[in-house]
CSV table of C-alpha atoms in Angstrom, one decimal:
chain,number,residue,atom,x,y,z
A,316,MET,CA,-9.0,-0.2,22.1
A,317,LYS,CA,-8.4,-0.9,18.3
A,318,ASN,CA,-5.1,-2.5,17.3
A,319,TRP,CA,-4.4,-0.4,14.3
A,320,ARG,CA,-1.8,-1.6,11.7
A,321,SER,CA,-0.1,0.9,9.4
A,322,TYR,CA,-1.0,1.4,5.9
A,323,GLN,CA,2.5,0.4,4.7
A,324,SER,CA,2.2,-3.0,6.6
A,325,LYS,CA,-1.3,-3.7,4.9
A,326,THR,CA,0.2,-3.0,1.5
A,327,SER,CA,3.6,-4.2,1.7
A,328,GLN,CA,4.8,-7.1,-0.5
A,329,GLU,CA,4.8,-9.3,2.4
A,330,ASN,CA,1.3,-8.5,3.4
A,331,LYS,CA,-0.6,-8.3,0.4
A,332,ASN,CA,-3.3,-10.8,1.6
A,333,SER,CA,-4.2,-8.2,4.4
A,334,SER,CA,-4.9,-5.3,2.1
A,335,ILE,CA,-7.9,-3.3,3.2
A,336,ALA,CA,-9.0,-2.2,-0.3
A,337,ASN,CA,-11.1,-4.2,-2.5
A,338,ASP,CA,-8.6,-3.7,-5.3
A,339,GLU,CA,-10.0,-5.1,-8.5
A,340,VAL,CA,-6.5,-4.9,-10.2
A,341,ALA,CA,-4.9,-7.0,-7.5
A,342,LEU,CA,-7.7,-9.5,-7.7
A,343,LEU,CA,-7.2,-9.9,-11.4
A,344,ALA,CA,-3.5,-10.2,-11.3
A,345,GLU,CA,-3.8,-13.0,-8.8
A,346,ARG,CA,-6.0,-14.9,-11.2
A,347,LEU,CA,-3.5,-14.2,-14.1
A,348,GLU,CA,-0.6,-15.6,-12.3
A,349,PHE,CA,-0.8,-18.8,-14.3
A,350,PHE,CA,-3.0,-20.2,-16.9
A,351,ILE,CA,-3.9,-23.2,-15.0
A,352,PRO,CA,-6.1,-22.6,-12.0
A,353,LYS,CA,-5.5,-24.2,-8.8
A,354,LEU,CA,-7.3,-27.5,-9.6
A,355,MET,CA,-7.9,-28.8,-6.0
A,356,GLU,CA,-9.3,-25.3,-5.1
A,357,ILE,CA,-12.0,-25.5,-7.9
A,358,MET,CA,-13.8,-28.1,-6.1
A,359,LYS,CA,-13.3,-29.9,-2.8
A,360,PRO,CA,-12.2,-33.5,-2.9
A,361,TRP,CA,-15.6,-34.9,-2.1
A,362,GLN,CA,-17.0,-32.8,-5.0
A,363,TRP,CA,-14.4,-34.3,-7.2
A,364,LEU,CA,-15.2,-37.8,-6.2
A,365,LEU,CA,-18.9,-37.1,-6.7
A,366,VAL,CA,-18.2,-35.9,-10.3
A,367,ILE,CA,-16.0,-38.8,-11.0
A,368,PHE,CA,-18.8,-41.2,-9.6
A,369,PHE,CA,-21.4,-39.9,-12.2
A,370,TRP,CA,-18.9,-39.8,-14.9
A,371,SER,CA,-17.9,-43.4,-14.3
A,372,LEU,CA,-21.7,-44.2,-14.2
A,373,PHE,CA,-22.2,-42.5,-17.5
A,374,LEU,CA,-19.3,-44.3,-19.2
A,375,ALA,CA,-20.5,-47.7,-17.8
A,376,ILE,CA,-24.0,-47.0,-19.1
A,377,VAL,CA,-22.6,-46.0,-22.6
A,378,ASP,CA,-20.6,-49.2,-22.6
A,379,ARG,CA,-23.6,-51.4,-21.3
A,380,HIS,CA,-23.4,-53.5,-24.5
A,381,SER,CA,-20.0,-55.1,-23.6
A,382,VAL,CA,-21.4,-56.6,-20.3
A,383,VAL,CA,-23.8,-59.6,-19.9
A,384,ASN,CA,-25.3,-59.0,-16.4
A,385,GLU,CA,-25.7,-56.3,-13.6
A,386,THR,CA,-22.7,-57.7,-11.7
A,387,GLN,CA,-20.3,-57.2,-14.6
A,388,PHE,CA,-21.8,-53.7,-15.0
A,389,ALA,CA,-21.2,-52.9,-11.2
A,390,ILE,CA,-17.6,-54.4,-11.6
A,391,LYS,CA,-17.0,-52.2,-14.6
A,392,MET,CA,-18.3,-49.1,-13.2
A,393,THR,CA,-16.2,-49.6,-9.9
A,394,ALA,CA,-13.2,-50.2,-11.9
A,395,ARG,CA,-13.7,-46.9,-13.9
A,396,PHE,CA,-14.3,-45.1,-10.8
A,397,ILE,CA,-11.1,-46.3,-9.0
A,398,GLN,CA,-9.1,-45.8,-12.0
A,399,THR,CA,-10.2,-42.2,-12.7
A,400,THR,CA,-10.0,-41.3,-9.0
A,401,LEU,CA,-6.5,-42.6,-8.8
A,402,THR,CA,-5.4,-40.8,-11.9
A,403,LEU,CA,-7.0,-37.4,-11.4
A,404,LEU,CA,-6.7,-36.6,-7.6
A,405,PRO,CA,-2.9,-37.4,-7.2
A,406,SER,CA,-2.3,-35.8,-10.5
A,407,PHE,CA,-4.1,-32.5,-9.5
A,408,TYR,CA,-2.4,-32.4,-6.2
A,409,LEU,CA,1.0,-32.7,-7.9
A,410,ILE,CA,0.3,-30.1,-10.5
A,411,ASP,CA,-0.8,-27.7,-7.9
A,412,TYR,CA,2.4,-28.4,-5.9
A,413,LEU,CA,4.5,-27.7,-8.9
A,414,ARG,CA,2.8,-24.4,-9.7
A,415,PRO,CA,5.8,-22.4,-8.5
A,416,VAL,CA,7.9,-24.3,-11.0
A,417,PHE,CA,5.6,-24.1,-13.9
A,418,LYS,CA,5.0,-20.5,-13.6
A,419,ARG,CA,8.6,-20.0,-14.7
A,420,MET,CA,8.1,-22.1,-17.9
A,421,ARG,CA,6.5,-21.4,-21.2
A,422,THR,CA,2.8,-22.3,-21.9
A,423,LEU,CA,3.6,-25.1,-24.3
A,424,LYS,CA,6.1,-26.8,-21.9
A,425,VAL,CA,3.8,-26.6,-19.1
A,426,SER,CA,1.0,-28.1,-21.0
A,427,LEU,CA,3.3,-31.0,-22.1
A,428,TYR,CA,4.2,-31.6,-18.5
A,429,VAL,CA,0.7,-31.5,-17.3
A,430,LEU,CA,-0.3,-33.9,-20.2
A,431,PHE,CA,2.6,-36.2,-19.3
A,432,ILE,CA,1.7,-36.3,-15.6
A,433,ILE,CA,-1.8,-37.2,-16.1
A,434,THR,CA,-1.2,-39.6,-19.0
A,435,ILE,CA,1.5,-41.5,-17.0
A,436,SER,CA,-0.9,-41.5,-14.0
A,437,ALA,CA,-3.6,-42.9,-16.1
A,438,ILE,CA,-1.4,-45.8,-17.5
A,439,ILE,CA,-0.1,-46.9,-14.1
A,440,THR,CA,-3.6,-46.8,-12.5
A,441,LEU,CA,-5.3,-48.4,-15.4
A,442,ILE,CA,-2.6,-51.4,-15.3
A,443,LEU,CA,-3.0,-51.9,-11.5
A,444,VAL,CA,-6.9,-52.0,-11.9
A,445,LEU,CA,-6.7,-54.4,-14.9
A,446,LEU,CA,-4.3,-56.6,-12.9
A,447,LEU,CA,-6.7,-56.6,-9.9
A,448,MET,CA,-9.6,-57.5,-12.3
A,449,ILE,CA,-7.7,-60.3,-13.7
A,450,ASN,CA,-6.8,-61.7,-10.3
A,451,THR,CA,-10.5,-61.5,-9.3
A,452,GLY,CA,-11.6,-63.1,-12.7
A,453,ALA,CA,-13.4,-59.9,-13.8
A,454,PHE,CA,-11.3,-59.5,-16.8
A,455,THR,CA,-10.2,-62.3,-19.2
A,456,PHE,CA,-6.4,-61.8,-19.8
A,457,THR,CA,-5.2,-61.8,-23.4
A,458,LEU,CA,-2.3,-59.6,-24.4
A,459,THR,CA,-4.1,-58.0,-27.3
A,460,ALA,CA,-7.1,-57.2,-25.1
A,461,PHE,CA,-5.0,-55.9,-22.2
A,462,ILE,CA,-2.8,-53.6,-24.6
A,463,SER,CA,-5.7,-52.3,-26.5
A,464,THR,CA,-7.7,-51.5,-23.3
A,465,VAL,CA,-4.7,-49.5,-22.0
A,466,ILE,CA,-4.1,-47.7,-25.2
A,467,PHE,CA,-7.8,-46.8,-25.7
A,468,ASN,CA,-8.3,-45.5,-22.1
A,469,THR,CA,-5.0,-43.6,-22.2
A,470,LEU,CA,-6.1,-41.8,-25.4
A,471,ILE,CA,-9.4,-40.8,-23.9
A,472,ILE,CA,-7.7,-39.5,-20.7
A,473,ALA,CA,-5.1,-37.6,-23.0
A,474,GLY,CA,-7.9,-36.2,-25.2
A,475,PHE,CA,-9.9,-34.8,-22.3
A,476,THR,CA,-6.6,-33.5,-20.7
A,477,ILE,CA,-5.8,-31.6,-23.9
A,478,THR,CA,-9.3,-30.3,-24.2
A,479,GLY,CA,-9.1,-29.0,-20.6
A,480,LEU,CA,-5.8,-27.2,-21.2
A,481,LEU,CA,-7.2,-25.5,-24.3
A,482,ILE,CA,-10.2,-24.3,-22.3
A,483,PHE,CA,-7.9,-22.9,-19.5
A,484,LEU,CA,-5.6,-21.3,-22.1
A,485,ARG,CA,-8.6,-19.6,-23.8
A,486,ARG,CA,-9.9,-18.2,-20.6
A,487,TYR,CA,-6.4,-17.2,-19.7
A,488,ARG,CA,-6.0,-15.2,-22.9
A,489,GLU,CA,-9.5,-13.7,-22.5
A,490,MET,CA,-8.7,-12.5,-19.0
A,491,THR,CA,-5.3,-11.3,-20.3
A,492,ALA,CA,-7.2,-9.1,-22.9
A,493,LEU,CA,-9.5,-8.0,-20.2
A,494,LYS,CA,-6.6,-6.8,-17.9
A,495,GLN,CA,-4.9,-5.0,-20.9
A,496,SER,CA,-8.2,-3.2,-21.7
A,497,PHE,CA,-8.7,-2.3,-18.0
A,498,GLU,CA,-5.2,-1.0,-17.9
A,499,LYS,CA,-5.6,1.0,-21.1
A,500,LYS,CA,-8.8,2.4,-19.8
A,501,LEU,CA,-7.3,3.4,-16.5
A,502,ALA,CA,-4.4,5.0,-18.4
A,503,ALA,CA,-6.6,6.9,-20.5
A,504,GLN,CA,-8.5,8.2,-17.6
A,505,ASN,CA,-5.3,9.4,-15.9
A,506,ASP,CA,-4.1,11.1,-19.1
A,507,VAL,CA,-7.5,12.9,-19.2
A,508,LEU,CA,-6.9,14.2,-15.6
A,509,LYS,CA,-3.3,15.0,-16.3
A,510,ALA,CA,-4.3,16.8,-19.5
A,511,ARG,CA,-7.0,18.6,-17.6
A,512,LEU,CA,-4.7,19.6,-14.6
A,513,ALA,CA,-1.6,20.6,-16.7
A,514,PRO,CA,-2.6,23.6,-18.8
A,515,HIS,CA,-4.5,26.0,-16.6
A,516,PHE,CA,-2.6,25.0,-13.5
A,517,PHE,CA,0.8,25.1,-15.1
A,518,PHE,CA,0.3,28.6,-16.7
A,519,ASN,CA,-1.3,30.2,-13.6
A,520,THR,CA,1.5,28.9,-11.5
A,521,ILE,CA,4.2,30.3,-13.9
A,522,ASN,CA,2.6,33.7,-13.8
A,523,THR,CA,2.4,33.4,-10.0
A,524,LEU,CA,6.0,32.5,-10.0
A,525,MET,CA,7.1,35.2,-12.1
A,526,SER,CA,5.7,37.7,-9.8
A,527,LEU,CA,7.1,36.3,-6.6
A,528,ILE,CA,10.7,35.7,-7.9
A,529,GLU,CA,11.3,39.6,-7.7
A,530,THR,CA,9.1,40.5,-4.9
A,531,ASN,CA,9.4,37.3,-2.5
A,532,PRO,CA,12.1,34.9,-3.6
A,533,SER,CA,11.6,32.7,-0.5
A,534,ARG,CA,7.9,32.6,-1.0
A,535,ALA,CA,8.7,31.6,-4.7
A,536,ALA,CA,11.0,28.7,-3.6
A,537,ASP,CA,8.2,27.4,-1.4
A,538,LEU,CA,5.8,27.4,-4.3
A,539,LEU,CA,8.1,25.6,-6.3
A,540,GLN,CA,8.5,22.9,-3.7
A,541,HIS,CA,4.5,22.5,-3.6
A,542,VAL,CA,4.5,22.4,-7.4
A,543,SER,CA,7.2,19.7,-7.6
A,544,VAL,CA,5.4,17.5,-5.1
A,545,LEU,CA,1.9,17.9,-6.7
A,546,PHE,CA,3.2,17.2,-10.4
A,547,ARG,CA,5.3,14.2,-9.3
A,548,ALA,CA,2.1,12.8,-7.8
A,549,SER,CA,0.1,13.8,-11.0
A,550,PHE,CA,2.4,12.0,-13.3
A,551,ASN,CA,2.8,8.9,-11.2
A,552,GLY,CA,-0.4,7.4,-12.6
A,553,ALA,CA,-3.5,6.0,-11.0
A,554,ARG,CA,-2.5,4.2,-7.9
A,555,GLU,CA,-3.7,3.7,-4.3
A,556,ILE,CA,-2.3,5.8,-1.6
A,557,SER,CA,-2.8,6.3,2.0
A,558,PHE,CA,-5.5,8.9,2.9
A,559,ALA,CA,-3.0,10.9,4.8
A,560,GLU,CA,-0.9,11.2,1.6
A,561,GLU,CA,-3.9,12.4,-0.4
A,562,VAL,CA,-4.6,15.1,2.3
A,563,ALA,CA,-1.1,16.2,2.1
A,564,LEU,CA,-1.4,16.4,-1.8
A,565,CYS,CA,-4.5,18.7,-1.3
A,566,GLU,CA,-2.7,20.8,1.1
A,567,HIS,CA,0.1,21.3,-1.3
A,568,TYR,CA,-2.4,22.2,-4.0
A,569,LEU,CA,-4.3,24.5,-1.8
A,570,ALA,CA,-1.1,26.2,-0.7
A,571,ILE,CA,-0.2,27.0,-4.4
A,572,GLU,CA,-3.7,28.4,-5.1
A,573,ALA,CA,-3.7,30.3,-1.8
A,574,ILE,CA,-1.0,32.5,-3.1
A,575,ARG,CA,-2.9,33.4,-6.3
A,576,LEU,CA,-6.4,33.6,-4.7
A,577,ALA,CA,-5.3,35.7,-1.7
A,578,ASP,CA,-8.3,35.8,0.8
A,579,LYS,CA,-10.9,34.4,-1.5
A,580,LEU,CA,-10.6,31.0,-0.1
A,581,VAL,CA,-11.0,29.4,3.3
A,582,VAL,CA,-10.8,25.6,3.7
A,583,SER,CA,-11.5,23.8,6.9
A,584,TRP,CA,-10.8,20.1,7.6
A,585,GLN,CA,-12.7,17.7,9.8
A,586,LEU,CA,-10.7,14.7,9.8
A,587,PRO,CA,-10.7,11.3,11.7
A,588,ASP,CA,-7.7,10.5,14.2
A,589,GLU,CA,-4.4,10.4,12.8
A,590,ASN,CA,-4.1,6.7,13.4
A,591,ILE,CA,-7.4,6.0,11.8
A,592,MET,CA,-6.6,8.2,8.8
A,593,TYR,CA,-3.3,6.5,8.3
A,594,ASP,CA,-5.0,3.3,7.8
A,595,MET,CA,-7.4,4.7,5.1
A,596,VAL,CA,-6.6,4.5,1.4
A,597,ILE,CA,-8.0,6.3,-1.7
A,598,THR,CA,-6.9,6.6,-5.3
A,599,ALA,CA,-4.2,9.4,-5.7
A,600,LEU,CA,-5.6,12.8,-6.6
A,601,SER,CA,-9.3,11.9,-6.3
A,602,LEU,CA,-10.1,14.3,-3.6
A,603,GLN,CA,-7.7,16.9,-4.9
A,604,SER,CA,-9.2,16.8,-8.3
A,605,VAL,CA,-12.7,17.5,-6.8
A,606,ILE,CA,-11.3,20.4,-4.8
A,607,GLU,CA,-9.7,21.8,-7.8
A,608,LYS,CA,-13.1,21.7,-9.9
A,609,MET,CA,-14.6,23.7,-7.0
A,610,LEU,CA,-11.8,26.4,-7.2
A,611,LEU,CA,-12.2,26.6,-11.0
A,612,ASN,CA,-15.9,27.0,-11.1
A,613,VAL,CA,-16.6,28.9,-7.9
A,614,VAL,CA,-13.7,30.7,-6.2
A,615,GLU,CA,-12.0,31.9,-9.4
A,616,ARG,CA,-15.4,33.3,-10.7
A,617,SER,CA,-16.2,35.1,-7.3
A,618,THR,CA,-15.1,38.2,-6.0
A,619,GLU,CA,-16.1,37.2,-2.3
A,620,THR,CA,-14.4,34.8,0.1
A,621,VAL,CA,-15.6,31.3,-0.5
A,622,TYR,CA,-15.8,28.8,2.3
A,623,ILE,CA,-15.1,25.1,1.8
A,624,ASP,CA,-15.8,22.6,4.5
A,625,ILE,CA,-14.4,19.0,4.1
A,626,HIS,CA,-15.7,16.3,6.6
A,627,VAL,CA,-14.3,12.9,6.4
A,628,THR,CA,-15.9,9.7,8.2
A,629,TRP,CA,-15.1,6.0,8.0
A,630,LEU,CA,-17.9,4.0,9.5
A,631,GLN,CA,-19.3,0.5,8.8
A,632,HIS,CA,-16.6,-0.4,6.3
A,633,ARG,CA,-17.5,2.7,4.0
A,634,VAL,CA,-15.6,6.1,3.6
A,635,ALA,CA,-17.7,9.1,3.1
A,636,ILE,CA,-15.9,12.6,2.2
A,637,THR,CA,-18.2,15.4,2.2
A,638,ILE,CA,-17.2,18.7,0.5
A,639,ASN,CA,-19.6,21.6,1.1
A,640,VAL,CA,-18.9,24.9,-0.8
A,641,GLN,CA,-20.8,28.0,0.4
A,642,LEU,CA,-21.7,29.9,-2.6
A,643,PRO,CA,-21.2,33.8,-2.4
A,644,LYS,CA,-24.5,35.8,-1.7
A,645,ASN,CA,-23.8,38.3,-4.3
A,646,SER,CA,-23.0,35.8,-7.1
A,647,LEU,CA,-23.5,36.1,-10.8
A,648,MET,CA,-23.1,32.3,-11.3
A,649,ILE,CA,-25.8,30.4,-12.9
A,650,HIS,CA,-26.9,27.3,-11.0
A,651,HIS,CA,-27.7,25.4,-14.2
A,652,ASP,CA,-24.2,26.0,-15.4
A,653,LEU,CA,-22.8,25.0,-12.2
A,654,ARG,CA,-24.7,21.8,-12.2
A,655,GLN,CA,-23.2,20.9,-15.5
A,656,HIS,CA,-19.6,21.6,-14.2
A,657,MET,CA,-20.1,19.3,-11.2
A,658,ASP,CA,-19.6,16.2,-13.1
A,659,PHE,CA,-17.2,13.8,-11.6
A,660,HIS,CA,-17.8,10.8,-13.8
A,661,ILE,CA,-13.9,10.4,-14.5
A,662,GLN,CA,-12.9,10.4,-10.9
A,663,ALA,CA,-15.9,8.0,-10.0
A,664,GLN,CA,-14.7,5.5,-12.6
A,665,ARG,CA,-11.2,5.6,-11.2
A,666,LEU,CA,-12.6,4.9,-7.7
A,667,GLN,CA,-14.7,2.2,-8.9
A,668,ALA,CA,-11.8,0.5,-10.7
A,669,TYR,CA,-10.1,0.2,-7.3
A,670,PHE,CA,-13.0,-0.2,-4.7
A,671,GLY,CA,-15.8,-1.7,-6.7
A,672,GLN,CA,-19.0,-0.4,-8.4
A,673,SER,CA,-20.5,0.8,-5.2
A,674,ALA,CA,-18.1,3.7,-5.1
A,675,ASP,CA,-19.5,6.9,-6.5
A,676,ILE,CA,-19.1,10.7,-6.3
A,677,GLN,CA,-22.3,12.6,-6.2
A,678,SER,CA,-22.7,16.4,-6.3
A,679,ARG,CA,-25.9,18.6,-5.5
A,680,VAL,CA,-26.1,22.2,-6.4
A,681,THR,CA,-28.5,24.5,-4.5
A,682,SER,CA,-29.0,28.2,-4.3
A,683,LYS,CA,-26.7,28.5,-1.2
A,684,GLN,CA,-24.1,25.7,-1.7
A,685,ILE,CA,-22.7,22.8,-3.6
A,686,MET,CA,-22.5,19.5,-1.7
A,687,THR,CA,-20.3,16.8,-3.1
A,688,THR,CA,-20.0,13.4,-1.5
A,689,ILE,CA,-17.3,11.0,-2.3
A,690,ASP,CA,-18.2,7.4,-1.1
A,691,TYR,CA,-16.6,4.2,-1.4
A,692,PRO,CA,-16.2,0.9,0.4
A,693,LEU,CA,-13.1,0.2,2.5
A,694,GLN,CA,-12.8,-2.9,4.8
A,695,ASP,CA,-11.7,-1.9,8.3
A,696,VAL,CA,-9.6,-4.8,9.3
A,697,SER,CA,-9.5,-3.7,12.9
A,698,LEU,CA,-13.2,-4.2,13.7
C-alpha cells in the first residue's frame, strides 16, 4: 500500500526538497540565493585536481624559458600543482562553509572576503612550497627572488579571483533580471485572468444577488459566501495549490453559476481517491478558468441542458484532466467560432511556468462535443 504524504507536508518550509512539482520558480530562487555558486559542487574534487594539473602544465610550458632541463621543468610543474591545489581546494571548502554568513553581507564585502581568503591561502602555500624547494635545492634563495616570486604569483591568483568574481556577479545579475522578467510575465498573465473574470462575472453575480435578496435572503447569503471564496483566490495571484483546493474553488464557482443558469447545467466529476487527490497540485484557478470559458461560450448561449463531464487521472507521473462538454442537438452555435473561443494559451503558459514546457492545454471541437485536456507532469514521490 502506498505511503502517502500530505500536500502540506510536501510543500512546507521544512520539506521544500520533497516538493512533487517541477516548480521553475523554486529552482530559480535556489540558484539566486547567493551570487557565488557552491564551488565544490560545480565539479568533484578529482575534476578540480585534473583541471589544476593541466593548468599547471600549461603554466610550466609557458615558463619553459626559465628552466634548463627536463628535471627542473618537472620540479617547477609539480611545485605549481601542489601550490595551486593547496590554495584553491581548502579555500573553496571554506567559502562554501561560510555561505550562510556571506549571504547576509553585501556583495562588495563578500567579494573582499573571498579575495582575502584565496590571496592569504596563496601566500601561505607559496611560501611553504618555496621553502620546500629551497631545502631540496630546487630553488636558489635570494631575498629579492623570494619576495618577487611571492608577489608575482599572489598577483596572478588575485587577478584570476577578481575575474571569477566578476563573472559570477554578471551571471547573478542576468539571472536576477530573468527572474524579474519571469515574475512580471506571471503577474501580467494573472492580471489578464483577473480582468477577464471580474467584469462579466461580477455584474452577473450582482444582478443575481439583487433578485435573491428580496425573494430568498438565505440563498443570497450562501451566494455571497461562494463569491467571497472565489474572489479571494482570484486576487491571491498565480500560485501552486493542492488539487483538492482547486476542485473546491470550481465547486464554489459552479454553485454561483447554478443559481443563474438554473437547470441548464449538469456537471459530473470523476476524481481519484481522496488521499491521492490531496497529494496532487495545480496552479490556482487553472481548471476553474477552463470551466468558466465552457459556460460562457456554450451554456449561456444554449436553451437546452448542457452536460459537462470532468475526468481526472494521475498516472506515470502525469496528470490528465479531461473536460467533455456535450453540445446541444438543436444548437445555433457555429463550430468555427467555438474553435476560436476554445483558446487556453494563457492558462497553458501559467501551467508551463510551474510544471515545465511539457504542460499543455488542448481543445478539440466536433459537431457533438468539446473535448479539452489539461496535461502536465507531476512527480509521484510515493512510487
